[in-house]
mmCIF file of C-alpha atoms in Angstrom:
data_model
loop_
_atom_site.group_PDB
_atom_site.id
_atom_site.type_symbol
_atom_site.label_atom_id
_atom_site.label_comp_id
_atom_site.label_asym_id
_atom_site.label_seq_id
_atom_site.Cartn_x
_atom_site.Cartn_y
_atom_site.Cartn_z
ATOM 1 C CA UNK Q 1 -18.664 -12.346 -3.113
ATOM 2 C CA UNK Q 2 -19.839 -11.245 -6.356
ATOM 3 C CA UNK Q 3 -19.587 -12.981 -9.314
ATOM 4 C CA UNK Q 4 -18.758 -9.685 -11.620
ATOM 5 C CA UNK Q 5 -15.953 -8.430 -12.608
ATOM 6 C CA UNK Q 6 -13.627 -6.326 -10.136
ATOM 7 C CA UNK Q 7 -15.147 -2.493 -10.778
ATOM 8 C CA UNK Q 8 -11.409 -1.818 -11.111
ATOM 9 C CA UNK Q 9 -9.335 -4.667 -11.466
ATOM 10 C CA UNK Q 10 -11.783 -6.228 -14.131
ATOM 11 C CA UNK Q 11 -10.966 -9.339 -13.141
ATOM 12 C CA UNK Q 12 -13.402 -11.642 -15.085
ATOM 13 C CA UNK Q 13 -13.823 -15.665 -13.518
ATOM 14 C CA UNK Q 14 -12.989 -18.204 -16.635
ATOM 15 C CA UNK Q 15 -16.548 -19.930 -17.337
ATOM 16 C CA UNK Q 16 -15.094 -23.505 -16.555
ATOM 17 C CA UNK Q 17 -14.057 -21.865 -13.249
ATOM 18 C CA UNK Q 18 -17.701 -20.254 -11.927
ATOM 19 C CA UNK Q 19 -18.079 -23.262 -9.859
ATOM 20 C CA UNK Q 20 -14.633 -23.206 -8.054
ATOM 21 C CA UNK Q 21 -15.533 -19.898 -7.589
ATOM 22 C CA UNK Q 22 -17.761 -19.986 -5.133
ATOM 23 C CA UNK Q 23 -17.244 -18.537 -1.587
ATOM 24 C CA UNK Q 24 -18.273 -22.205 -0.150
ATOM 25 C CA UNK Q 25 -15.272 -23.449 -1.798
ATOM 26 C CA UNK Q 26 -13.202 -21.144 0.431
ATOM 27 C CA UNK Q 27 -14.498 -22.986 3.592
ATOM 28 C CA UNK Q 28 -13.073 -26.401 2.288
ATOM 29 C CA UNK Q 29 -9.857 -25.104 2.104
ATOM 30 C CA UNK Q 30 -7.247 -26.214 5.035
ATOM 31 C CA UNK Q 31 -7.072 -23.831 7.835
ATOM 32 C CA UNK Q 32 -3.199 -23.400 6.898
ATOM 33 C CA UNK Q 33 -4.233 -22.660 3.428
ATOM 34 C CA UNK Q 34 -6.934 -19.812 4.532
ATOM 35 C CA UNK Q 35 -4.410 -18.140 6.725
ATOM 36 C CA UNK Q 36 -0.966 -18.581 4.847
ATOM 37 C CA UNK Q 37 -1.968 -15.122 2.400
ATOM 38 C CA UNK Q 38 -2.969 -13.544 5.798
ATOM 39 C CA UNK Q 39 0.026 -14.198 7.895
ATOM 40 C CA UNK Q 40 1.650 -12.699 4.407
ATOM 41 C CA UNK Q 41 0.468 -9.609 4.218
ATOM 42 C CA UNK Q 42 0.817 -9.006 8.405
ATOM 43 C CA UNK Q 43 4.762 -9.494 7.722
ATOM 44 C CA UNK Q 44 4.843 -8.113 4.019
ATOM 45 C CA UNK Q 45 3.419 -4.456 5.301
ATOM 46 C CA UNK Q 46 6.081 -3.498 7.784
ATOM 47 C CA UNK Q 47 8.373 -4.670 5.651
ATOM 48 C CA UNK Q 48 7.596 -2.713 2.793
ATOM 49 C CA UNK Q 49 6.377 0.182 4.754
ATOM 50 C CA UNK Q 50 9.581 0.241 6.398
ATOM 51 C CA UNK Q 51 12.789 -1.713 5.191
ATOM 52 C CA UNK Q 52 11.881 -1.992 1.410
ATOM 53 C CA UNK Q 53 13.422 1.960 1.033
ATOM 54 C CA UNK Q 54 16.526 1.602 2.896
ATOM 55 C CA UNK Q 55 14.934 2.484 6.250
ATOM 56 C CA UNK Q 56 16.801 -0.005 8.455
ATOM 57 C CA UNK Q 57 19.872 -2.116 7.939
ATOM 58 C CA UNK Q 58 19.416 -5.814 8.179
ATOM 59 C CA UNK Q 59 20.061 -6.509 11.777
ATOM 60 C CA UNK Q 60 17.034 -4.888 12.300
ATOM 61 C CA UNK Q 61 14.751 -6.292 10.050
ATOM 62 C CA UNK Q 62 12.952 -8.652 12.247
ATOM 63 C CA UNK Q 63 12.576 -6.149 15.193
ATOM 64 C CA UNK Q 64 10.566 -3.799 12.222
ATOM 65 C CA UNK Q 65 8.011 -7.028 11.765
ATOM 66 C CA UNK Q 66 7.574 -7.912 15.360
ATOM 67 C CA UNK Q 67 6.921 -4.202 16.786
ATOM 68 C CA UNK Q 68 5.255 -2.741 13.539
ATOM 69 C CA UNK Q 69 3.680 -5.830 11.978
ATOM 70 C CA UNK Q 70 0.415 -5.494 14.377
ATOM 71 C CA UNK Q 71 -0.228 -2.427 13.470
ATOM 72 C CA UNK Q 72 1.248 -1.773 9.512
ATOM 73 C CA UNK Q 73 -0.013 -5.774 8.372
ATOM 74 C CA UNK Q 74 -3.471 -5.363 10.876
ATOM 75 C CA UNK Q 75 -4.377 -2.115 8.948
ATOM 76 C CA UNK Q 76 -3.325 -3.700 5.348
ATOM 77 C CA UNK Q 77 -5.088 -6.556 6.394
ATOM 78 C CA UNK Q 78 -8.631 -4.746 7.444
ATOM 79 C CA UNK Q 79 -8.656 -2.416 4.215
ATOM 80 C CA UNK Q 80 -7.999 -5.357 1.855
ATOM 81 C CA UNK Q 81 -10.780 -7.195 3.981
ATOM 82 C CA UNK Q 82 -13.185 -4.939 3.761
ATOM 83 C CA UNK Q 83 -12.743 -4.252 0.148
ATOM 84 C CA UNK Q 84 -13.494 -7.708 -0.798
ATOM 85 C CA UNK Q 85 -16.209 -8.447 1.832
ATOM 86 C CA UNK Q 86 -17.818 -5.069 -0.237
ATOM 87 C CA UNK Q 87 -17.277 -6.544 -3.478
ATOM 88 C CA UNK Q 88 -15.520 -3.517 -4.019
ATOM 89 C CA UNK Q 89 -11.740 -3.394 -6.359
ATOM 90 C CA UNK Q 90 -8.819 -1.076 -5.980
ATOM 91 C CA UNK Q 91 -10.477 2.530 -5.915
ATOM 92 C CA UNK Q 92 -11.765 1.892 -2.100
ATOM 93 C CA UNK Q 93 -8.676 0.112 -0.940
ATOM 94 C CA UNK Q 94 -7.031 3.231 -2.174
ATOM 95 C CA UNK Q 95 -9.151 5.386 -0.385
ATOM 96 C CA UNK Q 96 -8.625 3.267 2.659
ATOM 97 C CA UNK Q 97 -5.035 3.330 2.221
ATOM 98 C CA UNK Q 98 -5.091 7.345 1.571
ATOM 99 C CA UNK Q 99 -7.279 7.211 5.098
ATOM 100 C CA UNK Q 100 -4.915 4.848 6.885
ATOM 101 C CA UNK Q 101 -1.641 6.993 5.657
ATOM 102 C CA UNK Q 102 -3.740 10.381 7.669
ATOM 103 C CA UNK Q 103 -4.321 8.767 10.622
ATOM 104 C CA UNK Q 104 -0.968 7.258 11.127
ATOM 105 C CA UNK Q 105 0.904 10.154 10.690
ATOM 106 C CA UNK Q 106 -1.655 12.414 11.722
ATOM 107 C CA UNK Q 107 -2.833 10.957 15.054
ATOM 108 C CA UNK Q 108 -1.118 7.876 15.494
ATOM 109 C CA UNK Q 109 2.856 8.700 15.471
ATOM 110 C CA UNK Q 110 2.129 12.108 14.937
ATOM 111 C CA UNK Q 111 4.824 12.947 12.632
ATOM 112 C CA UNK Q 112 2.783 14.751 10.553
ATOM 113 C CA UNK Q 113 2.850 17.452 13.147
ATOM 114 C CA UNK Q 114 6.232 17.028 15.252
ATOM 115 C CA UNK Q 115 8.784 19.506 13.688
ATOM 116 C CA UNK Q 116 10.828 17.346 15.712
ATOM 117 C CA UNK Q 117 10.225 13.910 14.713
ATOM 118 C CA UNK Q 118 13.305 13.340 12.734
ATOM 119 C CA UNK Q 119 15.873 15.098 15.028
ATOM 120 C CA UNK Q 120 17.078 12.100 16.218
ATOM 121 C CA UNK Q 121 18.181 10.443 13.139
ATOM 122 C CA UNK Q 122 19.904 10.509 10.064
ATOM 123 C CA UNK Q 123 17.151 12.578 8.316
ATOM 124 C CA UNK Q 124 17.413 15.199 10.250
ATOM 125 C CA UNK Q 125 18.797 17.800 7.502
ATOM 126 C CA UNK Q 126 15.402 17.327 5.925
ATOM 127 C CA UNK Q 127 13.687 19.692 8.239
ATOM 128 C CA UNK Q 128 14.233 22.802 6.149
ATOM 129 C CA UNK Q 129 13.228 21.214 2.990
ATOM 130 C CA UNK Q 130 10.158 20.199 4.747
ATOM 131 C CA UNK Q 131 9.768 23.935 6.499
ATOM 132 C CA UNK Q 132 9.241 25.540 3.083
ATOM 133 C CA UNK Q 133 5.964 23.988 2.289
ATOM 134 C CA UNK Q 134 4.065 24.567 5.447
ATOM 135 C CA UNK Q 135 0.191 25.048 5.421
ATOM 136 C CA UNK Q 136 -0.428 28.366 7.450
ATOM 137 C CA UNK Q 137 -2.356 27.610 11.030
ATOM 138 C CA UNK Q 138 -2.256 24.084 10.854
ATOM 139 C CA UNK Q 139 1.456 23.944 10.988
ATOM 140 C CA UNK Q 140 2.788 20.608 9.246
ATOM 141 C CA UNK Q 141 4.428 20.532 5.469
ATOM 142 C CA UNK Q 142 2.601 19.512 2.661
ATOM 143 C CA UNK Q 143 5.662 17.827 0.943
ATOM 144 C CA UNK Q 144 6.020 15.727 3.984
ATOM 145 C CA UNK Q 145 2.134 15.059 4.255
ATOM 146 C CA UNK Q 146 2.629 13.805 0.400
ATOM 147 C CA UNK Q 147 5.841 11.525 0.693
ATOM 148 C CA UNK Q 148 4.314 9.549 4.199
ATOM 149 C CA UNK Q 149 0.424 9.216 3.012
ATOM 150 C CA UNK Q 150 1.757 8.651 -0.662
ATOM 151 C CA UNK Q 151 4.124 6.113 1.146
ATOM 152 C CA UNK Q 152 1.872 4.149 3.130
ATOM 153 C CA UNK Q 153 -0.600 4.302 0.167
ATOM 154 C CA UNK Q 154 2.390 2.784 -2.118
ATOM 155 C CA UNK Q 155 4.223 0.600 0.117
ATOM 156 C CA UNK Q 156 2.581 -0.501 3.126
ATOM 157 C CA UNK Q 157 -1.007 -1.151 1.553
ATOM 158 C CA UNK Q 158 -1.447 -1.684 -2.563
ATOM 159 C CA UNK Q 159 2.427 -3.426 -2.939
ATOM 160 C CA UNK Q 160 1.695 -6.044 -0.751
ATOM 161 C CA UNK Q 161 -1.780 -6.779 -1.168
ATOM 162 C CA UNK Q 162 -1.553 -6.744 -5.231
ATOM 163 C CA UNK Q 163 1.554 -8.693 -5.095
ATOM 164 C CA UNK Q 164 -0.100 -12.079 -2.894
ATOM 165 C CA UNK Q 165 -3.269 -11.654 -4.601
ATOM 166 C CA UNK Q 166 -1.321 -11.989 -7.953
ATOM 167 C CA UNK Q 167 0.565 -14.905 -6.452
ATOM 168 C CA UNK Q 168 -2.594 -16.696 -4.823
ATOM 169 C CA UNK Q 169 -3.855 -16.775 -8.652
ATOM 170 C CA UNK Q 170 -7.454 -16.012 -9.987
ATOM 171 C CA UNK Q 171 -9.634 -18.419 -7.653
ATOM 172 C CA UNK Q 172 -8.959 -16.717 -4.541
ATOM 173 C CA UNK Q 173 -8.073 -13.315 -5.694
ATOM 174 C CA UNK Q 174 -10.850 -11.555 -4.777
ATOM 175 C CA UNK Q 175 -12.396 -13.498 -2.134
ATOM 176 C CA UNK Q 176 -12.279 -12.295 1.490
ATOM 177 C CA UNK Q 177 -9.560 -13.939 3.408
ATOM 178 C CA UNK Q 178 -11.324 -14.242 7.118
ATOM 179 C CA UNK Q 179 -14.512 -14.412 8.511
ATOM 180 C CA UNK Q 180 -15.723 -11.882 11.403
ATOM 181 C CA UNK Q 181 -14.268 -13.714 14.099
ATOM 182 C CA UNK Q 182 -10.966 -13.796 11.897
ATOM 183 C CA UNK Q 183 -11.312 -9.748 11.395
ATOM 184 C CA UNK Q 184 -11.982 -8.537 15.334
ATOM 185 C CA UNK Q 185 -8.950 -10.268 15.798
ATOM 186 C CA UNK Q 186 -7.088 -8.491 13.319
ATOM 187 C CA UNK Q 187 -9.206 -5.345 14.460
ATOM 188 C CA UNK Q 188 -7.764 -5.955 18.208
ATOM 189 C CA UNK Q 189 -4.155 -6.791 16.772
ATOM 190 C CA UNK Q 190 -3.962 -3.673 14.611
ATOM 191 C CA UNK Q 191 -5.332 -0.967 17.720
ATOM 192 C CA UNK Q 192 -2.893 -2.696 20.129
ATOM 193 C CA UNK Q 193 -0.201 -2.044 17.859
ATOM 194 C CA UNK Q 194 -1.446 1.273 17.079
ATOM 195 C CA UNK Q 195 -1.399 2.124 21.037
ATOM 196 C CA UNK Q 196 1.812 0.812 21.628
ATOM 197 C CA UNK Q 197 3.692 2.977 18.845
ATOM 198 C CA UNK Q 198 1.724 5.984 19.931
ATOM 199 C CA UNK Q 199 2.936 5.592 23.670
ATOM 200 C CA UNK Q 200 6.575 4.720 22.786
ATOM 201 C CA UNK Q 201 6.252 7.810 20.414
ATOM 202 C CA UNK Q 202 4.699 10.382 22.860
ATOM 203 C CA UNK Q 203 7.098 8.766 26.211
ATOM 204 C CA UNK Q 204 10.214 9.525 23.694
ATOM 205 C CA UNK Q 205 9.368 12.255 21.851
ATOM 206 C CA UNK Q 206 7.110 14.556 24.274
ATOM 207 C CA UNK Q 207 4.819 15.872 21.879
ATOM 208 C CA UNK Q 208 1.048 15.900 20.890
ATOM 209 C CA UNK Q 209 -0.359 17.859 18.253
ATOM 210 C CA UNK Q 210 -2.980 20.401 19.163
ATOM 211 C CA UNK Q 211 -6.748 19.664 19.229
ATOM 212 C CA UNK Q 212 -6.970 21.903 15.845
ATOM 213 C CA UNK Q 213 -4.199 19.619 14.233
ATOM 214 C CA UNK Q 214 -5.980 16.287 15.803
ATOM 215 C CA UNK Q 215 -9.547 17.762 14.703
ATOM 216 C CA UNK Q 216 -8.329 18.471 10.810
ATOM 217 C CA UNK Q 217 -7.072 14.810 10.569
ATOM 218 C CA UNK Q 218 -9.725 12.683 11.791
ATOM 219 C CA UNK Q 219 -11.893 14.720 9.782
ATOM 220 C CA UNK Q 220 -9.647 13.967 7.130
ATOM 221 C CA UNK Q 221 -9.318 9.886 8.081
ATOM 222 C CA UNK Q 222 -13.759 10.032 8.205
ATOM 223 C CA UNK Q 223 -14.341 11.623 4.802
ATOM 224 C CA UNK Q 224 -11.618 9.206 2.825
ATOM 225 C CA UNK Q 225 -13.641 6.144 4.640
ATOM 226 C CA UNK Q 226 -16.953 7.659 3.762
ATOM 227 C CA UNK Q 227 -15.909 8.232 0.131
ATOM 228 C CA UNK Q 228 -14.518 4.477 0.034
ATOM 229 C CA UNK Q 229 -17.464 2.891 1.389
ATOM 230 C CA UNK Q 230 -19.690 4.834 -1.504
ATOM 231 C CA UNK Q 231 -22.059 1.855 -2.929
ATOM 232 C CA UNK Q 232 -20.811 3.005 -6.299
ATOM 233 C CA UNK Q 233 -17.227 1.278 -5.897
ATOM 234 C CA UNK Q 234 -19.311 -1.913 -5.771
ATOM 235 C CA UNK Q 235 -20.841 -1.570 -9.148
ATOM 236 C CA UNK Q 236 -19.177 -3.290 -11.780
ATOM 237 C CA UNK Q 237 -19.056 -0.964 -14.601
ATOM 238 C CA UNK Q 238 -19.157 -2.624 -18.434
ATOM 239 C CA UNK Q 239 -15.663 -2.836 -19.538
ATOM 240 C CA UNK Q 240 -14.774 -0.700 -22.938
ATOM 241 C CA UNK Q 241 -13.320 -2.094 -26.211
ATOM 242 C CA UNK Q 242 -10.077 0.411 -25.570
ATOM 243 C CA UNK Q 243 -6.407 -0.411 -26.226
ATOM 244 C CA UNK Q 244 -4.386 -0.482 -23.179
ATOM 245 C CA UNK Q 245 -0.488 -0.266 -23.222
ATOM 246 C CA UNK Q 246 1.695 -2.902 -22.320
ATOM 247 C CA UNK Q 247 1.869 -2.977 -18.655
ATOM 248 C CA UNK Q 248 5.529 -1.936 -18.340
ATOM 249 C CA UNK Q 249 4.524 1.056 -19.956
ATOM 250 C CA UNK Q 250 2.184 1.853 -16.779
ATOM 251 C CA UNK Q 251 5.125 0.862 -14.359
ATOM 252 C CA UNK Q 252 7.334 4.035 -15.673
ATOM 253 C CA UNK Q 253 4.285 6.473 -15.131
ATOM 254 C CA UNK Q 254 4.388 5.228 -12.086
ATOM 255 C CA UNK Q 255 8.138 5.822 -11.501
ATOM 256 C CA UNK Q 256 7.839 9.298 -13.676
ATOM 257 C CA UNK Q 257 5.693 10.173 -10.201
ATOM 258 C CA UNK Q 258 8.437 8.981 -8.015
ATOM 259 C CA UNK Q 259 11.352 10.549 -9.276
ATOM 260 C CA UNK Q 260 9.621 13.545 -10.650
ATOM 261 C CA UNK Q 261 8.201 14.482 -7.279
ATOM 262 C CA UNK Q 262 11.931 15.461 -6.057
ATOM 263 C CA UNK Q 263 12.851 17.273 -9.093
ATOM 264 C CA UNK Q 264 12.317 20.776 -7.286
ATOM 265 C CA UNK Q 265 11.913 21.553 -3.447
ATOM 266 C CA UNK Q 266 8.822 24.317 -1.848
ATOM 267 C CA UNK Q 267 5.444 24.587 -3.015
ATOM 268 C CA UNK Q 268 6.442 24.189 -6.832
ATOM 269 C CA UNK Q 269 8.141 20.617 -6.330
ATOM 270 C CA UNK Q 270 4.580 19.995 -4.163
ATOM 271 C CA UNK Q 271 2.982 21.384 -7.209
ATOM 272 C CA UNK Q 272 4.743 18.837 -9.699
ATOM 273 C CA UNK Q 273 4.216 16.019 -7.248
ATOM 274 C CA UNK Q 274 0.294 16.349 -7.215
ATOM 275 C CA UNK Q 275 -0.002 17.243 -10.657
ATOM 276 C CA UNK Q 276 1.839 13.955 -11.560
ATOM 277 C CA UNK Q 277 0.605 12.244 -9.181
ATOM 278 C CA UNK Q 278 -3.438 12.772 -10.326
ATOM 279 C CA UNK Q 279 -2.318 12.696 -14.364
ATOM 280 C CA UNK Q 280 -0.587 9.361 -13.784
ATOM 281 C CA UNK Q 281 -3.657 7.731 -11.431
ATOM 282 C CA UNK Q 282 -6.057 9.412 -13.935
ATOM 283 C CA UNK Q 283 -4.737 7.631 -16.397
ATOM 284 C CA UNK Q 284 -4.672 4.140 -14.930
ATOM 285 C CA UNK Q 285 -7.802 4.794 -13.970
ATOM 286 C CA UNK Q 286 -8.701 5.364 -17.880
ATOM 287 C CA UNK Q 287 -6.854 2.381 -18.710
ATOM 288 C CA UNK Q 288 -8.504 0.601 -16.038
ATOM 289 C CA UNK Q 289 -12.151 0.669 -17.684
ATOM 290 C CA UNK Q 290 -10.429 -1.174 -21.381
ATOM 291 C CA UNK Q 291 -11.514 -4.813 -21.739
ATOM 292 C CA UNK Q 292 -7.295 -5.355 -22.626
ATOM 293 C CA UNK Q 293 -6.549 -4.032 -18.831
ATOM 294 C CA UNK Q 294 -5.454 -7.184 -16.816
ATOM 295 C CA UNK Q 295 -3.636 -8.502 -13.490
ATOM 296 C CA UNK Q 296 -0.885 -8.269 -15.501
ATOM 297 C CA UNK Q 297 -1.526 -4.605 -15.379
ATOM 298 C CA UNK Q 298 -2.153 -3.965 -11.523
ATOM 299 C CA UNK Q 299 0.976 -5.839 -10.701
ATOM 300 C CA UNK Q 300 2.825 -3.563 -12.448
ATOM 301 C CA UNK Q 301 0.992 -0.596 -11.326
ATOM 302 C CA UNK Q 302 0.879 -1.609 -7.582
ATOM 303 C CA UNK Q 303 4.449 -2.512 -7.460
ATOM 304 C CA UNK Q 304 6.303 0.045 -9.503
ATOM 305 C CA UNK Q 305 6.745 2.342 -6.637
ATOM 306 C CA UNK Q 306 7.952 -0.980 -4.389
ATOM 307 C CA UNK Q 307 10.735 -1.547 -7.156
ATOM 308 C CA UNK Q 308 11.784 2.378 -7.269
ATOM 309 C CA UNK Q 309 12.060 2.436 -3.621
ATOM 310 C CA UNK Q 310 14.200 -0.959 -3.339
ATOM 311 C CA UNK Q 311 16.467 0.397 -6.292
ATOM 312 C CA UNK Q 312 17.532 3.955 -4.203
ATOM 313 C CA UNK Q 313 17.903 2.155 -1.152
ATOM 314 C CA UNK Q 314 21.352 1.947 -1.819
ATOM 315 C CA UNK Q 315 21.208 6.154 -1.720
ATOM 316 C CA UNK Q 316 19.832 6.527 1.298
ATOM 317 C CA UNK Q 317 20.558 6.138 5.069
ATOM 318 C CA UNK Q 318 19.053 3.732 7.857
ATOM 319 C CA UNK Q 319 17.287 5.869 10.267
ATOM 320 C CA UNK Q 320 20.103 5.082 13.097
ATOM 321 C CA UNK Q 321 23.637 4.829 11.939
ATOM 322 C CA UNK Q 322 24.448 1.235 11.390
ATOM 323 C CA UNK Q 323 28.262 -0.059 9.734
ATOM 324 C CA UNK Q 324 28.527 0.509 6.171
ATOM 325 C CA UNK Q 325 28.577 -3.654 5.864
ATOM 326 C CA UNK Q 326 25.091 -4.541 7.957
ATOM 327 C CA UNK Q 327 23.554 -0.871 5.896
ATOM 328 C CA UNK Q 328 24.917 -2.676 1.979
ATOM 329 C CA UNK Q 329 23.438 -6.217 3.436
ATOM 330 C CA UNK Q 330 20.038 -4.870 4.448
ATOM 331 C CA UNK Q 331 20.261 -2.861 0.626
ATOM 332 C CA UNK Q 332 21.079 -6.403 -0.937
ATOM 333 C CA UNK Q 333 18.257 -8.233 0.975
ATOM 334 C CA UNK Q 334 16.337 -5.591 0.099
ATOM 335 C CA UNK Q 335 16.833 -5.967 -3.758
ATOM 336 C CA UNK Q 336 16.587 -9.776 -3.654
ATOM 337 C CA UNK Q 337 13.581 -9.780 -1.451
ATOM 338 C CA UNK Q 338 11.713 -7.394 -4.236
ATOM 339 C CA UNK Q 339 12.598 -9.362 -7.387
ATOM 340 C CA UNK Q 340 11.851 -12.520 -6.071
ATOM 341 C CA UNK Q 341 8.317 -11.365 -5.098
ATOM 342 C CA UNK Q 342 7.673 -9.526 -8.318
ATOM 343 C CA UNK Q 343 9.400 -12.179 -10.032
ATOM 344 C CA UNK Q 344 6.832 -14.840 -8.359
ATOM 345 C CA UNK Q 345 3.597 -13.307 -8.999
ATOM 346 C CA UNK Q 346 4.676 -12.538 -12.947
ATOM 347 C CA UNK Q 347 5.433 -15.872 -12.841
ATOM 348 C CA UNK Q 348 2.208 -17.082 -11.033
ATOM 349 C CA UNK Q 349 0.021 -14.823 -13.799
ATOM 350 C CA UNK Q 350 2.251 -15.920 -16.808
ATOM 351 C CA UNK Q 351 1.731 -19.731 -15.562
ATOM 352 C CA UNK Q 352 -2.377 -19.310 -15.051
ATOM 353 C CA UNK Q 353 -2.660 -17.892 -17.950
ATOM 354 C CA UNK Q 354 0.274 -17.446 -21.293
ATOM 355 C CA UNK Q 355 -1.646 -16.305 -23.794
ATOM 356 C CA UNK Q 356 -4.558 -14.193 -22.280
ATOM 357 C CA UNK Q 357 -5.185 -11.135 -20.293
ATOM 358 C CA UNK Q 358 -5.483 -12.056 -16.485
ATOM 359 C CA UNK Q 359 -7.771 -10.565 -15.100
ATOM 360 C CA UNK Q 360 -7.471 -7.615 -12.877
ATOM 361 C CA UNK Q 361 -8.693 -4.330 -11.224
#
C-alpha cells in the first residue's frame, strides 16, 4: 500500500495517522470487520446495477442480489481490488469498469448484439431508437453500447465502491480489502455467476453473436485492462495550488451528462452524449489534480449519476409488468435506500473531518 497520495483521489494520510496506516494494521482487524465492506459491495452492485433505476419492482429485489450479486458485486469487487493492491486511484478502476461494462454486454449477456434482447419486456419500443445508431458490419447501436457500458461504469462499479469507501473513513480507504486467497474466491464467485447468466441468457434467448462481434469486444475488454494496468496510474502526481468548485457543483456536470444524453435520438443525440460525457470527465479530471479536490468531491462525483437514476425511477417501467402498488414501493425503497447511503457517507466525511478537505481521488 503506498503511503502517497491517491494519483486521483489525492487522498493525503493525516501525519498523526501514518502509523494506523499501515497495511499490518489491517491484519489486526476482526475477521467480521475485514469482510463487512466486502460483503457490501457484493450486494450494493446488483443493486445499483439493477434496481437503483427502476429496473424491478420490490418483490423482486432480493432475487436481483442472489442471481446477479456473484457476478455484478464479484466484478466490482476484483476491479476495486486490484486498484488498491496497484496503488492505483480512480482512473484504472474506471478503465476496469469501462472493460467490465464491454464484456458483459458484449460477451457475457450479449445484449450488446441481440436485436432481440428486449422483446420480451417493457422496453421493447426502444428498438427503433436504438436501430438508428447502428455501426455498419458490426451490427449493434452505439447509443445502446453508451447507456449499458456508461451504466455499469456509473452504477454497478464507481457508486458503490466510492460510496463504502467514503463510509469506511480515511484509514481503510484505500487499503485492499482481501488477500489472494480472499480474491480467487471472489475470482471463482464472479465467473460462476458470469456462466450462469450467459447460459440462462443463450437457453432463453437463442442467440450468440458472431465470431466478428465476439472478436471486436474482447479486443475491446484487453486494451481497456492494458491501458488500466499502465504503471503510470500508480504514480502519484504533485497536487496543484488550483481552486476547485464546491463539490455540488461537480454533481450537476455530472447530471448535465445524464439528462443531456437523451435530449436528441440517432447519431447526433450519440454525438451530444460523448461530447458531454469527455468535457464533463475532462474536467473532473482537471479538478482532480487541485490540492482543494477532496473525498468530499468523489462522493459527489461517483454518486451523482446513482441519485439521477433513483430520482426517474418513478418514470420508468420494471422490466416485467408488476401492479402499479409493488412498481411505486420498489420506486420508494429505491429513493430511501439512495439518500440514506449518500446521506451516511456525507455524514461519515463531515464527522472525520468538519473543517478540512478529506481527502480523495
Amino acid at each position: 500500500m503506498p503511503t502517497g497520495p491517491d494519483p486521483v483521489t489525492g487522498d493525503h494520510p493525516a501525519a498523526d495517522n501514518a502509523a494506523a496506516d499501515r497495511p499490518v494494521a489491517a491484519d489486526h482487524l476482526p475477521l467480521r470487520r475485514r469482510l463487512l465492506p466486502v460483503i457490501a459491495l457484493l450486494l450494493l452492485a446488483p443493486w445499483a446495477a439493477e434496481c437503483s433505476w427502476g429496473g424491478f419492482a420490490i418483490d423482486d429485489f432480493l432475487p436481483v442480489l442472489i442471481f446477479l450479486g456473484p457476478m455484478y458485486g464479484g466484478a466490482a469487487i476484483l476491479i476495486r481490488e486490484t486498484a488498491r493492491h496497484l496503488g492505483a486511484g480512480w482512473p484504472t478502476i474506471v478503465l476496469l469498469a469501462a472493460a467490465f461494462g464491454v464484456l458483459q454486454a458484449g460477451l457475457v449477456d450479449q445484449s450488446l448484439f441481440n436485436p432481440d434482447y428486449l422483446d420480451d419486456t417493457q422496453y421493447a419500443d426502444t428498438r427503433a431508437a436504438a436501430e438508428a445508431s447502428l455501426v455498419p458490419g458490426l451490427e449493434f447501436s452505439l447509443r445502446q453500447a453508451f447507456d449499458y457500458v456508461g451504466n455499469h461504469i456509473v452504477l454497478t462499479i464507481c457508486a458503490p465502491i466510492v460510496l463504502i469507501e467514503s463510509i469506511l473513513g480515511p484509514k481503510r480507504r484505500l487499503r485492499p480489502w482481501l488477500g489472494r486467497p480472499g480474491l480467487a474466491m471472489v475470482g471463482v464467485l464472479y465467473l460462476l455467476g458470469s456462466l450462469l447468466i450467459f447460459s440462462d441468457i443463450n437457453d432463453d434467448k437463442g442467440f450468440l453473436a458472431s465470431p466478428l462481434q465476439l472478436t471486436f469486444a474482447a479486443s475491446l475488454v484487453l486494451a481497456l485492462v492494458a491501458t488500466a494496468l499502465l504503471p503510470r496510474w500508480r504514480h502519484p502526481r504533485p497536487r496543484r495550488a488550483r481552486r476547485v468548485p464546491h463539490p455540488l457543483w461537480v454533481g450537476l456536470l455530472v447530471v448535465l451528462v445524464r439528462v443531456g444524453a437523451d435530449l436528441t435520438p440517432g447519431w447526433a443525440g450519440v454525438a451530444i452524449a460523448l461530447a458531454l460525457a469527455a468535457v464533463v470527465g475532462g474536467l473532473i479530471a482537471y479538478w482532480s489534480s487541485g490540492s482543494g479536490w477532496g473525498q468530499r468531491h468523489v462522493l459527489v462525483a461517483g454518486t451523482a449519476g446513482l441519485v439521477t437514476a433513483a430520482a426517474f425511477a418513478y418514470l420508468v417501467p420494471p422490466y416485467s409488468p408488476a401492479s402499479p402498488a409493488a412498481a411505486l414501493a420498489g420506486d420508494v425503497a429505491v429513493t430511501v435506500v439512495t439518500v440514506a447511503l449518500v446521506g451516511a457517507a456525507w455524514w461519515r466525511l463531515r464527522r472525520a473531518s468538519p473543517t478540512v478537505h478529506v481527502g480523495a481521488s
